[in-house]
Coordinates of C-alpha atoms in Angstrom, one line a residue:
Chain A
M15 CA 38.0 32.2 11.5
E16 CA 39.0 30.6 14.9
P17 CA 37.4 27.2 15.5
K18 CA 34.8 27.3 18.3
S19 CA 35.8 25.3 21.4
R20 CA 33.9 22.1 21.5
P21 CA 31.6 21.5 24.5
A22 CA 32.1 18.2 26.4
K23 CA 28.8 16.6 25.3
R24 CA 28.5 15.6 21.7
K25 CA 25.9 17.8 20.1
G26 CA 23.8 17.3 17.0
R27 CA 23.1 20.2 14.7
K28 CA 21.5 23.2 16.2
G29 CA 22.6 22.0 19.7
A30 CA 20.3 19.3 20.9
P31 CA 22.4 16.7 22.8
R32 CA 22.2 13.2 21.3
L33 CA 21.0 11.8 24.6
E34 CA 18.0 14.1 24.5
V35 CA 17.2 13.1 21.0
A36 CA 17.5 9.4 22.0
V37 CA 15.2 9.9 24.9
R38 CA 12.6 11.7 22.9
A39 CA 12.8 9.1 20.2
T40 CA 12.3 6.3 22.7
L41 CA 9.3 8.1 24.2
A42 CA 7.9 8.8 20.8
G43 CA 8.3 5.5 19.1
P44 CA 7.7 2.7 21.6
G45 CA 6.2 5.1 24.2
G46 CA 3.8 6.6 21.7
Y47 CA 2.6 3.1 20.6
A48 CA 2.1 2.1 24.2
G49 CA 0.2 5.4 25.0
A50 CA -2.0 5.1 21.9
S51 CA -2.7 1.5 22.7
L52 CA -3.7 2.3 26.3
A53 CA -5.8 5.2 25.2
A54 CA -7.5 3.2 22.5
A55 CA -8.3 0.3 24.9
L56 CA -9.8 2.8 27.3
I57 CA -11.8 4.5 24.7
A58 CA -13.2 1.2 23.5
R59 CA -14.4 0.4 27.0
I60 CA -15.8 3.9 27.7
L61 CA -17.7 4.7 24.5
P62 CA -21.4 4.0 24.7
G63 CA -23.3 2.0 22.2
P64 CA -22.7 -1.5 20.8
L65 CA -19.5 -3.0 21.9
A66 CA -18.2 -3.9 18.4
E67 CA -18.9 -0.3 17.3
A68 CA -17.0 1.2 20.2
T69 CA -14.1 -1.2 19.6
M70 CA -13.9 -0.2 16.0
T71 CA -14.1 3.5 16.7
A72 CA -11.2 3.2 19.1
M73 CA -9.1 1.3 16.6
L74 CA -9.8 3.9 13.9
A75 CA -8.8 6.8 16.1
S76 CA -5.7 5.2 17.6
F77 CA -3.3 6.1 14.7
A78 CA -4.1 9.8 15.1
I79 CA -3.4 9.5 18.8
Y80 CA 0.0 7.8 18.1
A81 CA 1.0 10.5 15.5
G82 CA 0.0 13.2 18.0
L83 CA 2.1 11.7 20.7
V84 CA 5.1 11.4 18.4
V85 CA 4.8 15.1 17.3
W86 CA 4.4 16.2 21.0
S87 CA 7.5 14.3 22.0
F88 CA 9.6 16.4 19.7
A89 CA 7.6 19.6 19.8
D90 CA 7.6 20.3 23.5
P91 CA 10.7 22.3 24.4
R92 CA 10.8 20.9 27.9
L93 CA 12.0 17.3 27.9
S94 CA 11.0 17.0 31.6
R95 CA 7.4 17.8 30.7
V96 CA 7.4 15.0 28.0
L97 CA 8.8 12.5 30.5
L98 CA 6.3 13.5 33.1
G99 CA 3.5 13.4 30.6
F100 CA 4.3 10.0 29.4
G101 CA 4.9 8.7 32.9
L102 CA 1.8 10.2 34.6
G103 CA -0.4 9.8 31.6
G104 CA 0.6 6.2 31.2
A105 CA 0.0 5.5 34.8
A106 CA -3.4 7.3 34.7
L107 CA -4.6 5.5 31.6
G108 CA -3.3 2.1 32.9
G109 CA -5.0 2.7 36.2
A110 CA -8.3 3.7 34.6
L111 CA -8.1 0.7 32.3
W112 CA -7.5 -1.7 35.2
F113 CA -10.3 -0.1 37.2
S114 CA -12.7 -0.4 34.2
L115 CA -11.8 -4.1 33.8
Q116 CA -12.5 -4.7 37.5
M117 CA -15.9 -3.0 37.2
E118 CA -17.0 -4.9 34.1
P119 CA -15.1 -7.9 32.9
R120 CA -14.6 -8.6 29.2
L121 CA -17.3 -10.2 27.2
Chain B
M29 CA 12.7 20.6 21.0
N30 CA 15.5 22.8 19.9
G31 CA 14.5 26.3 18.8
S32 CA 10.9 27.0 17.7
L33 CA 8.1 24.5 17.0
R34 CA 8.7 25.0 13.3
Q35 CA 12.4 24.1 13.7
S36 CA 11.7 21.0 15.7
M37 CA 9.1 19.9 13.3
A38 CA 11.5 20.5 10.4
W39 CA 14.0 18.2 12.2
L40 CA 11.3 15.6 12.8
H41 CA 10.2 15.8 9.2
T42 CA 13.7 15.3 7.9
W43 CA 14.5 12.3 9.9
S44 CA 11.1 10.5 9.8
G45 CA 11.2 11.0 6.0
L46 CA 14.8 10.1 5.5
L47 CA 15.4 7.0 7.7
F48 CA 13.1 4.8 5.6
G49 CA 12.5 6.9 2.6
W50 CA 13.9 4.4 0.1
V51 CA 11.6 1.6 1.3
L52 CA 8.7 4.1 1.3
F53 CA 9.5 5.0 -2.3
A54 CA 9.2 1.4 -3.3
M55 CA 6.0 1.0 -1.3
F56 CA 4.5 4.1 -2.9
L57 CA 5.5 3.1 -6.5
T58 CA 4.3 -0.5 -6.2
G59 CA 1.1 0.8 -4.6
T60 CA 0.7 3.3 -7.5
A61 CA 0.9 0.4 -9.9
S62 CA -1.7 -1.5 -7.9
Y63 CA -4.4 0.8 -9.0
F64 CA -4.1 -1.1 -12.3
R65 CA -3.6 -4.5 -10.7
P66 CA -6.0 -6.4 -13.0
E67 CA -4.6 -4.7 -16.1
I68 CA -1.0 -5.7 -15.1
T69 CA -2.2 -9.2 -14.4
R70 CA -3.8 -9.4 -17.8
W71 CA -0.7 -8.0 -19.5
M72 CA 1.4 -10.6 -17.7
E73 CA -1.0 -13.4 -18.7
P74 CA -1.3 -12.9 -22.4
E75 CA -2.8 -16.3 -22.8
T76 CA -6.0 -15.1 -21.2
G77 CA -8.8 -13.5 -23.1
Q78 CA -10.6 -10.2 -22.9
P79 CA -12.9 -9.2 -20.0
A80 CA -16.4 -10.7 -20.1
N81 CA -19.4 -10.0 -18.0
Y82 CA -20.4 -12.0 -15.0
E83 CA -23.5 -13.5 -16.6
T84 CA -21.4 -15.4 -19.0
A85 CA -18.8 -16.2 -16.4
I86 CA -21.1 -17.8 -13.9
T87 CA -22.5 -20.4 -16.4
G88 CA -19.1 -21.7 -17.2
A89 CA -17.9 -21.6 -13.6
V90 CA -20.9 -23.7 -12.4
A91 CA -20.5 -26.2 -15.2
F92 CA -16.8 -26.6 -14.4
L93 CA -17.5 -27.1 -10.7
Q94 CA -20.3 -29.5 -11.2
Q95 CA -18.0 -31.7 -13.3
K96 CA -15.0 -31.3 -11.1
A97 CA -16.3 -31.2 -7.5
P98 CA -20.0 -32.2 -7.4
N99 CA -19.8 -33.4 -3.8
A100 CA -17.8 -30.6 -2.3
A101 CA -18.7 -29.0 1.0
S102 CA -18.6 -25.6 -0.7
W103 CA -17.8 -23.9 -3.9
N104 CA -16.3 -20.4 -4.1
I105 CA -16.5 -18.4 -7.3
T106 CA -14.9 -15.0 -7.7
L107 CA -16.7 -13.3 -10.6
P108 CA -14.8 -11.0 -13.0
D109 CA -15.8 -7.3 -13.4
E110 CA -15.2 -5.3 -16.6
R111 CA -11.4 -5.3 -16.0
Q112 CA -10.8 -9.0 -15.5
S113 CA -11.0 -11.8 -18.0
V114 CA -10.9 -14.8 -15.7
V115 CA -13.1 -16.4 -13.1
R116 CA -11.3 -17.9 -10.2
V117 CA -13.0 -20.9 -8.6
A118 CA -12.1 -22.9 -5.6
W119 CA -13.8 -25.8 -3.7
R120 CA -13.6 -27.2 -0.2
P121 CA -14.0 -30.9 0.3
E122 CA -16.3 -32.4 2.9
A123 CA -14.6 -32.4 6.3
K124 CA -13.5 -35.9 7.4
P125 CA -15.1 -37.3 10.5
G126 CA -13.5 -35.7 13.6
E127 CA -12.3 -32.6 11.7
P128 CA -14.0 -29.3 12.6
P129 CA -16.7 -28.7 10.0
R130 CA -16.0 -25.2 8.6
Q131 CA -13.3 -22.7 9.5
R132 CA -14.0 -19.0 9.3
G133 CA -12.0 -17.2 6.7
G134 CA -9.2 -19.2 5.3
R135 CA -8.9 -19.5 1.5
G136 CA -11.5 -22.1 0.8
G137 CA -9.2 -24.6 -1.0
R138 CA -7.3 -22.0 -2.8
G139 CA -3.6 -22.7 -2.9
R140 CA -4.1 -26.3 -2.0
G141 CA -4.7 -27.6 -5.4
M142 CA -8.5 -27.2 -5.1
D143 CA -8.8 -24.1 -7.3
A144 CA -8.8 -23.2 -10.9
T145 CA -8.7 -20.3 -13.2
L146 CA -11.3 -20.3 -16.0
D147 CA -11.7 -18.1 -19.0
A148 CA -14.7 -15.8 -18.3
A149 CA -16.2 -16.1 -21.8
T150 CA -15.9 -19.8 -22.4
G151 CA -15.7 -21.4 -18.9
Q152 CA -12.7 -23.4 -20.0
P153 CA -9.6 -23.6 -17.7
V154 CA -6.8 -21.4 -18.9
Q155 CA -3.2 -22.1 -18.3
P156 CA -1.6 -18.8 -18.2
R157 CA 2.2 -18.7 -17.8
E158 CA 3.2 -19.0 -14.2
T159 CA 3.3 -15.5 -12.8
R160 CA 2.2 -13.6 -9.8
G161 CA 1.0 -10.8 -12.1
G162 CA -0.1 -7.5 -10.7
E163 CA -0.8 -9.3 -7.4
F164 CA 2.9 -9.1 -6.6
F165 CA 3.2 -5.3 -6.6
Y166 CA 0.0 -5.1 -4.6
R167 CA 1.2 -7.6 -1.9
F168 CA 4.7 -6.1 -1.8
H169 CA 3.5 -2.7 -1.0
F170 CA 2.1 -3.8 2.4
Q171 CA 4.0 -7.0 3.2
L172 CA 7.3 -6.6 1.4
H173 CA 9.2 -9.7 0.2
Y174 CA 11.8 -12.1 1.3
V175 CA 10.5 -11.8 4.9
P176 CA 7.7 -13.8 6.5
V177 CA 4.4 -12.2 5.7
L178 CA 3.7 -11.2 9.3
Y179 CA 7.1 -9.5 9.8
G180 CA 6.7 -7.8 6.4
R181 CA 3.3 -6.3 7.5
W182 CA 4.7 -5.1 10.8
L183 CA 7.6 -3.4 9.0
A184 CA 5.3 -1.9 6.4
G185 CA 3.1 -0.6 9.2
A186 CA 6.0 0.9 11.0
F187 CA 7.2 2.6 7.8
A188 CA 3.7 3.9 7.3
M189 CA 3.7 5.5 10.8
F190 CA 7.0 7.2 9.8
M191 CA 5.2 8.5 6.7
L192 CA 2.3 9.7 8.8
V193 CA 4.6 11.6 11.1
A194 CA 6.4 13.0 8.1
I195 CA 3.2 14.3 6.7
V196 CA 2.0 15.9 10.0
S197 CA 5.4 17.4 10.8
G198 CA 5.7 18.6 7.2
V199 CA 2.4 20.5 7.4
I200 CA 3.3 22.1 10.7
T201 CA 6.6 23.2 9.5
H202 CA 5.4 24.6 6.2
K203 CA 5.1 28.3 6.7
R204 CA 3.0 29.6 4.0
I205 CA 1.3 26.4 2.9
F206 CA -1.4 28.0 0.8
K207 CA 0.7 30.6 -0.9
D208 CA 3.5 28.2 -1.6
F209 CA 1.0 25.9 -3.3
F210 CA 1.5 28.1 -6.4
T211 CA 5.2 28.5 -6.1
F212 CA 7.8 26.8 -8.3
R213 CA 11.0 28.6 -9.0
P214 CA 13.1 26.3 -11.3
S215 CA 15.8 28.8 -12.0
K216 CA 16.6 29.7 -8.5
A217 CA 19.5 28.2 -6.6
A218 CA 19.3 24.4 -6.4
Q219 CA 18.1 24.0 -2.9
R220 CA 15.2 26.4 -3.4
S221 CA 14.1 24.7 -6.6
W222 CA 14.2 21.2 -5.1
L223 CA 12.3 22.5 -2.1
D224 CA 9.7 23.9 -4.4
A225 CA 9.4 20.7 -6.2
H226 CA 9.0 18.8 -3.0
N227 CA 6.4 21.2 -1.8
V228 CA 4.4 21.2 -5.0
T229 CA 4.2 17.4 -5.2
A230 CA 3.5 17.1 -1.5
V231 CA 1.0 19.9 -1.1
L232 CA -0.8 19.6 -4.4
A233 CA -2.1 16.1 -3.5
L234 CA -1.8 16.5 0.3
P235 CA -5.4 15.3 0.9
F236 CA -4.6 12.2 -1.1
H237 CA -1.2 11.5 0.7
A238 CA -2.8 12.0 4.2
M239 CA -5.7 9.8 3.3
I240 CA -3.7 7.0 1.7
T241 CA -1.3 6.8 4.6
Y242 CA -3.9 6.8 7.3
T243 CA -6.3 4.4 5.5
G244 CA -3.4 2.2 4.8
L245 CA -2.7 1.8 8.5
V246 CA -6.5 1.3 9.1
T247 CA -6.7 -1.6 6.6
L248 CA -4.3 -3.7 8.8
M249 CA -5.4 -2.3 12.1
N250 CA -6.6 -5.6 13.5
M251 CA -2.9 -6.5 13.4
Y252 CA -1.4 -3.2 14.4
M253 CA -3.9 -2.2 17.1
P254 CA -5.6 -5.3 18.6
W255 CA -5.8 -3.8 22.1
P256 CA -9.3 -2.4 21.9
V257 CA -10.5 -5.8 20.9
M258 CA -8.6 -7.5 23.7
A259 CA -9.9 -4.9 26.2
N260 CA -13.5 -5.7 25.3
Y261 CA -13.5 -9.4 24.4
Q262 CA -11.9 -12.4 26.0
D263 CA -12.0 -14.2 22.6
S264 CA -11.4 -12.0 19.6
Q265 CA -13.5 -14.4 17.5
A266 CA -16.6 -13.0 19.2
Y267 CA -15.7 -9.5 17.9
F268 CA -15.2 -10.8 14.3
D269 CA -18.4 -12.8 14.4
T270 CA -20.2 -9.6 15.4
L271 CA -18.7 -7.7 12.5
F272 CA -18.9 -10.5 10.0
P273 CA -21.8 -12.8 11.0
A274 CA -21.2 -16.3 9.7
G275 CA -24.7 -17.5 9.6
D276 CA -25.5 -21.0 10.7
E277 CA -23.5 -23.9 9.3
V278 CA -25.5 -25.5 6.5
K279 CA -26.1 -29.1 7.4
R280 CA -26.2 -31.7 4.6
S281 CA -29.7 -33.3 4.5
G282 CA -28.6 -36.2 2.3
V283 CA -31.4 -35.6 -0.1
A284 CA -30.2 -34.8 -3.5
A285 CA -31.8 -31.8 -5.3
A286 CA -31.0 -30.0 -8.5
M287 CA -29.4 -26.6 -8.2
T288 CA -31.4 -23.6 -9.2
P289 CA -29.9 -21.8 -12.2
L290 CA -27.4 -19.2 -10.9
P291 CA -27.8 -16.5 -13.6
A292 CA -31.4 -15.9 -12.3
V293 CA -30.1 -15.7 -8.7
L294 CA -27.4 -13.2 -9.7
E295 CA -30.0 -11.2 -11.6
H296 CA -32.2 -11.0 -8.6
A297 CA -29.3 -10.0 -6.4
S298 CA -28.4 -7.2 -8.8
Q299 CA -32.0 -5.9 -8.8
T300 CA -32.1 -6.0 -5.1
W301 CA -29.0 -3.9 -5.1
S302 CA -30.5 -1.5 -7.6
G303 CA -28.2 -2.4 -10.3
G304 CA -25.2 -3.5 -8.1
R305 CA -22.8 -6.1 -9.2
P306 CA -22.3 -9.6 -7.6
W307 CA -18.7 -10.4 -6.8
I308 CA -18.1 -13.6 -4.8
V309 CA -20.6 -16.4 -4.9
T310 CA -20.3 -19.2 -2.3
V311 CA -22.4 -22.3 -2.8
N312 CA -22.8 -24.3 0.4
K313 CA -23.4 -28.1 0.0
P314 CA -24.1 -27.9 -3.7
G315 CA -26.6 -30.6 -4.9
D316 CA -28.1 -31.0 -1.5
A317 CA -31.7 -30.1 -0.6
N318 CA -30.4 -27.7 2.1
S319 CA -27.9 -26.0 -0.1
T320 CA -27.6 -22.2 0.0
I321 CA -26.0 -19.6 -2.3
E322 CA -24.4 -16.6 -0.7
V323 CA -23.8 -13.7 -3.1
S324 CA -21.6 -10.8 -1.9
R325 CA -21.7 -7.4 -3.5
H326 CA -18.8 -6.0 -5.5
S327 CA -16.5 -4.0 -3.3
G328 CA -16.4 -1.2 -5.9
D329 CA -20.1 -0.5 -5.9
K330 CA -19.9 2.0 -3.1
L331 CA -17.2 3.9 -1.3
S332 CA -17.4 1.3 1.4
Y333 CA -15.4 -1.8 0.6
R334 CA -17.6 -4.3 2.3
N335 CA -21.1 -4.1 0.9
G336 CA -22.9 -7.0 2.4
S337 CA -24.3 -10.2 0.9
L338 CA -27.6 -12.0 0.1
T339 CA -28.3 -15.6 0.9
Y340 CA -30.5 -17.7 -1.4
S341 CA -31.9 -21.2 -1.3
G342 CA -29.7 -23.4 -3.5
V343 CA -32.8 -25.3 -4.7
T344 CA -35.6 -22.8 -5.2
G345 CA -33.6 -19.6 -5.6
E346 CA -35.7 -17.7 -3.1
L347 CA -34.0 -15.0 -1.0
L348 CA -33.5 -16.4 2.5
S349 CA -31.7 -13.6 4.3
K350 CA -29.7 -10.4 3.9
S351 CA -26.5 -9.6 5.8
P352 CA -27.2 -7.1 8.6
E353 CA -26.6 -3.4 8.1
P354 CA -23.3 -2.5 9.7
G355 CA -23.1 0.2 12.3
A356 CA -21.6 3.7 11.9
A357 CA -18.1 2.8 13.1
S358 CA -18.0 -0.3 10.9
T359 CA -19.1 1.6 7.9
T360 CA -16.5 4.2 8.6
G361 CA -13.8 1.5 8.7
S362 CA -15.2 0.0 5.5
V363 CA -15.2 3.4 3.8
M364 CA -11.6 4.0 4.8
Y365 CA -10.7 0.6 3.4
G366 CA -12.6 1.5 0.2
L367 CA -10.9 4.9 -0.1
H368 CA -7.5 3.2 0.1
M369 CA -8.3 0.5 -2.4
G370 CA -10.0 2.9 -4.8
R371 CA -12.0 0.1 -6.3
F372 CA -15.0 2.3 -6.5
A373 CA -13.2 4.7 -8.8
E374 CA -14.5 5.0 -12.4
P375 CA -11.8 5.2 -15.1
L376 CA -11.3 9.0 -14.9
L377 CA -11.1 9.0 -11.1
R378 CA -8.9 5.9 -11.2
W379 CA -6.4 7.9 -13.4
I380 CA -6.6 10.7 -10.9
Y381 CA -5.8 8.3 -8.1
F382 CA -2.9 7.1 -10.2
L383 CA -1.5 10.6 -10.9
C384 CA -1.9 11.6 -7.2
S385 CA -0.1 8.5 -6.2
L386 CA 2.7 9.2 -8.7
A387 CA 2.9 12.7 -7.2
G388 CA 3.4 10.9 -3.9
C389 CA 6.4 9.0 -5.3
A390 CA 7.8 12.3 -6.6
M391 CA 7.3 13.8 -3.2
V392 CA 9.4 11.1 -1.6
A393 CA 12.0 11.2 -4.3
T394 CA 12.4 15.0 -4.3
G395 CA 12.5 14.9 -0.5
L396 CA 15.4 12.4 -0.6
V397 CA 17.2 14.5 -3.2
L398 CA 16.6 17.7 -1.3
W399 CA 18.5 16.3 1.7
T400 CA 21.6 15.8 -0.4
V401 CA 21.3 19.1 -2.2
K402 CA 21.0 21.0 1.0
R403 CA 23.8 19.0 2.8
R404 CA 26.2 19.3 -0.2
Q405 CA 26.2 23.1 0.2
Q406 CA 27.2 22.6 3.9
L407 CA 30.0 20.1 3.3
P408 CA 33.4 21.4 4.4
D409 CA 35.0 19.7 1.4
P410 CA 32.5 18.9 -1.4
A411 CA 35.0 16.5 -3.0
R412 CA 35.1 14.3 0.1
P413 CA 31.7 14.0 1.7
H414 CA 31.2 12.1 4.9
L415 CA 29.9 8.5 4.9
G416 CA 26.3 9.4 5.7
F417 CA 26.1 11.7 2.8
R418 CA 27.6 9.2 0.4
L419 CA 25.3 6.5 1.7
V420 CA 22.2 8.7 1.1
E421 CA 23.4 9.8 -2.3
K422 CA 24.1 6.3 -3.6
L423 CA 20.8 4.9 -2.2
N424 CA 18.9 7.8 -3.7
I425 CA 20.3 7.1 -7.2
G426 CA 20.0 3.4 -6.9
T427 CA 16.4 3.5 -5.6
I428 CA 14.8 6.3 -7.5
A429 CA 16.1 4.8 -10.8
G430 CA 16.3 1.3 -9.5
V431 CA 12.7 0.6 -8.4
P432 CA 11.1 1.6 -11.6
A433 CA 13.8 -0.3 -13.5
G434 CA 13.2 -3.3 -11.3
M435 CA 9.4 -3.2 -11.9
A436 CA 10.1 -3.0 -15.6
A437 CA 12.6 -5.9 -15.2
M438 CA 9.9 -8.1 -13.8
L439 CA 7.8 -7.4 -16.8
W440 CA 10.8 -8.2 -19.1
A441 CA 11.3 -11.4 -17.2
N442 CA 7.6 -12.2 -17.7
R443 CA 8.1 -12.0 -21.5
L444 CA 11.5 -13.6 -21.7
L445 CA 11.7 -16.4 -19.1
P446 CA 11.0 -19.9 -20.6
L447 CA 7.4 -20.9 -20.0
G448 CA 8.2 -24.3 -18.5
M449 CA 10.9 -23.0 -16.1
A450 CA 10.8 -24.1 -12.5
N451 CA 9.8 -21.4 -10.0
R452 CA 9.2 -19.1 -12.9
S453 CA 7.0 -16.7 -10.9
Q454 CA 9.6 -16.4 -8.2
W455 CA 12.3 -15.7 -10.8
E456 CA 10.2 -12.9 -12.3
I457 CA 10.2 -11.3 -8.8
H458 CA 14.0 -12.0 -8.3
A459 CA 14.5 -10.0 -11.5
M460 CA 13.0 -7.0 -9.9
F461 CA 15.3 -7.1 -6.8
I462 CA 18.4 -8.1 -8.7
T463 CA 17.9 -5.0 -11.0
W464 CA 17.3 -2.7 -8.0
L465 CA 20.4 -4.0 -6.3
A466 CA 22.4 -3.7 -9.5
M467 CA 21.4 0.0 -9.8
I468 CA 22.5 0.7 -6.3
L469 CA 25.9 -1.0 -6.9
Y470 CA 26.3 0.9 -10.2
A471 CA 25.7 4.1 -8.4
C472 CA 28.5 3.3 -6.0
F473 CA 31.0 3.1 -8.8
R474 CA 30.2 6.2 -10.8
P475 CA 30.4 9.9 -9.9
A476 CA 27.0 11.2 -8.9
K477 CA 26.0 13.2 -11.9
Q478 CA 26.9 10.4 -14.4
A479 CA 25.2 7.8 -12.2
W480 CA 22.0 9.8 -12.2
T481 CA 22.0 10.2 -15.9
E482 CA 23.0 6.7 -16.8
T483 CA 20.7 4.9 -14.3
L484 CA 17.7 7.0 -15.2
A485 CA 18.4 6.5 -18.9
A486 CA 18.6 2.8 -18.4
A487 CA 15.3 2.8 -16.4
A488 CA 13.6 4.8 -19.2
L489 CA 14.7 2.4 -21.8
M490 CA 13.6 -0.6 -19.8
V491 CA 10.2 0.8 -19.4
A492 CA 9.7 2.2 -22.9
L493 CA 10.9 -0.9 -24.7
L494 CA 8.4 -3.2 -23.0
P495 CA 5.7 -2.9 -25.6
L496 CA 8.2 -3.9 -28.2
V497 CA 9.4 -6.8 -26.2
S498 CA 5.8 -7.9 -25.8
A499 CA 5.1 -7.6 -29.5
A500 CA 8.2 -9.6 -30.3
T501 CA 7.5 -12.5 -27.9
T502 CA 3.8 -12.9 -27.7
Q503 CA 0.6 -12.6 -29.8
R504 CA -0.3 -9.5 -27.8
S505 CA 1.0 -6.2 -29.1
L506 CA -0.2 -2.7 -29.3
L507 CA -1.5 -3.2 -32.8
S508 CA -3.2 -6.5 -32.2
A509 CA -4.9 -5.2 -29.1
A510 CA -6.2 -2.2 -31.0
Q511 CA -7.5 -4.5 -33.7
Q512 CA -9.4 -6.6 -31.1
G513 CA -10.8 -3.6 -29.4
D514 CA -8.9 -4.4 -26.2
W515 CA -8.5 -0.8 -25.2
A516 CA -7.2 -1.5 -21.7
M517 CA -4.1 -3.2 -23.2
V518 CA -3.7 -0.4 -25.8
A519 CA -3.7 2.1 -22.9
F520 CA -1.3 -0.1 -21.0
D521 CA 1.3 0.0 -23.7
L522 CA 0.8 3.7 -24.3
T523 CA 1.3 4.3 -20.6
L524 CA 4.5 2.4 -20.7
F525 CA 5.7 4.6 -23.5
A526 CA 4.7 7.7 -21.5
L527 CA 6.3 6.6 -18.3
G528 CA 9.5 5.7 -20.1
G529 CA 9.4 9.2 -21.7
L530 CA 8.9 10.8 -18.3
I531 CA 11.9 8.9 -16.8
G532 CA 13.9 9.8 -19.9
F533 CA 13.1 13.4 -19.5
C534 CA 14.5 13.2 -15.9
A535 CA 17.6 11.5 -17.3
W536 CA 18.0 14.4 -19.8
K537 CA 17.6 17.0 -17.1
A538 CA 20.2 15.2 -15.0
A539 CA 22.7 15.3 -17.8
R540 CA 22.2 19.0 -18.2
Y541 CA 22.1 19.7 -14.4
A542 CA 24.3 22.7 -13.6
P543 CA 22.7 24.0 -10.4
R544 CA 23.0 27.7 -9.6
V545 CA 25.1 27.9 -6.5
S546 CA 23.6 30.3 -3.9
A547 CA 25.3 33.6 -3.2
K548 CA 25.8 32.4 0.4
R549 CA 27.7 29.3 -0.7
V550 CA 29.9 31.4 -3.0
R551 CA 30.7 33.7 -0.1
L552 CA 31.5 30.7 2.2
T553 CA 33.8 29.2 -0.4
E554 CA 35.6 32.5 -0.9
E555 CA 36.0 33.0 2.8
A556 CA 37.5 29.5 3.2
A557 CA 39.9 30.0 0.4

């Protein structure tokens, strides 16, 4: 069998360039933690009811959000969509959190 | 990512499982052992007696504390349940002028020389051999060792997230998850069989694995996810005071007053809890007219781990207050904690926890082996695999045999190290890691199949011979335990035999391993020739 010609980029198995894997992993790992933290902080502020209860609920849910973000980072076939999602989503969550803190300062 | 959802999830599952699979195996195995933490501690402290009930224990504890620390600011008494044979007491001295009166949390004198271990039946101090006991396996599985505690917890949390992602991606990628539940084809080609084994151990106890991973993260969530607290409170202390109300600081009146008998107080508490068990008793300002007695409920009485407390007057014994009912979210958190700890589990359910947890270890182990089995078929030259493959293969052998062997080695050291040795408890722990490392190094110098057989056989012997070592070096043996009716210790030794047998069975299978090569591999080899 003739060897296939090697493309210029180094490819992992099944053809995903290593750069893409690295980008997705960076978004998933640290990015997912940041996203889950922002989401949890916002949830804690938004949920009605006693403050300590809302805080606890947000913390309990945060790991599921983190896992979901990690899975999405690798599941979405379009890297551009993942980048956009993290970028816009992070900005939106951060903005909402900042706004919420302006409206009602912390206890 | 590349190809279909199932393919990208398969890729994610492989890497999230493989990167830290060996540490996860160690965490899982030590966590499995932790369901029998008090039994392991009792086995490793043969100088202590048999479990006694808390009514007996409290009398001895109070007598000891009254003689040892009559003017302490507080006493702390951890009562035994039916699995423990000791009472652990601690006392906090009166704060000096200028010092803050009482700090929340902390260890109440424990570890600073102001604590003692008493026999539950007699109330006399016991001096068991210096050992960490089952406590070490428990702590290792969430804070590791040889690293500062905070770093260890962060690392364990990160590894747990990898585990959670592996579980989620594993479920997504598994095509016929319900049908495959009942599929195990041992005589098929190697990769198929190992995949079946991995699927069975993973899917059979999937609810357990998912629960244990998620609840494990939750138990340390104040550390891993403090942001909601920081978003709502300027001072996180306010949040914790809401969850765990401290009650007002008890002020010393200066008037001496005899303490009310504690057995009656505990009896009242138990009745108030409809037959519940007291666990930790804190006496504030003992001997003073203002003294109070706070009795907290055993964490195994309900699914929830935190079950509230009752506060009594230290002089009259009347009930002063109950801890407030927690809200829905707090209760959910406590239940998650309780599910992970499994303290609520009655003996049968505890064994089921243990078996599910062992299945989890098998899941991790079969997954690691599956990676090499699959990749071996794709190696261009099976006699000269690339570095990554060799690394994984050696670590697999060294860890899957080495961690059980290491845990056994710690118990061997517990029996064999001289009692008066300096740093004895630390050296028991070193024995575990030295053995684990030795197994990895051994695997580097032997061909894979021989390495598997020999290391597994060594591990099997180390585990199975423990009851004999124990009988030879201490008063406690299988026979003497049976004579004294100490069935927990009888079961412990029998379990060691059984686990040794299980590992020995794996060694025997490894010796006979002659995998059927798939037809595809045969074709590829023929084409290449």
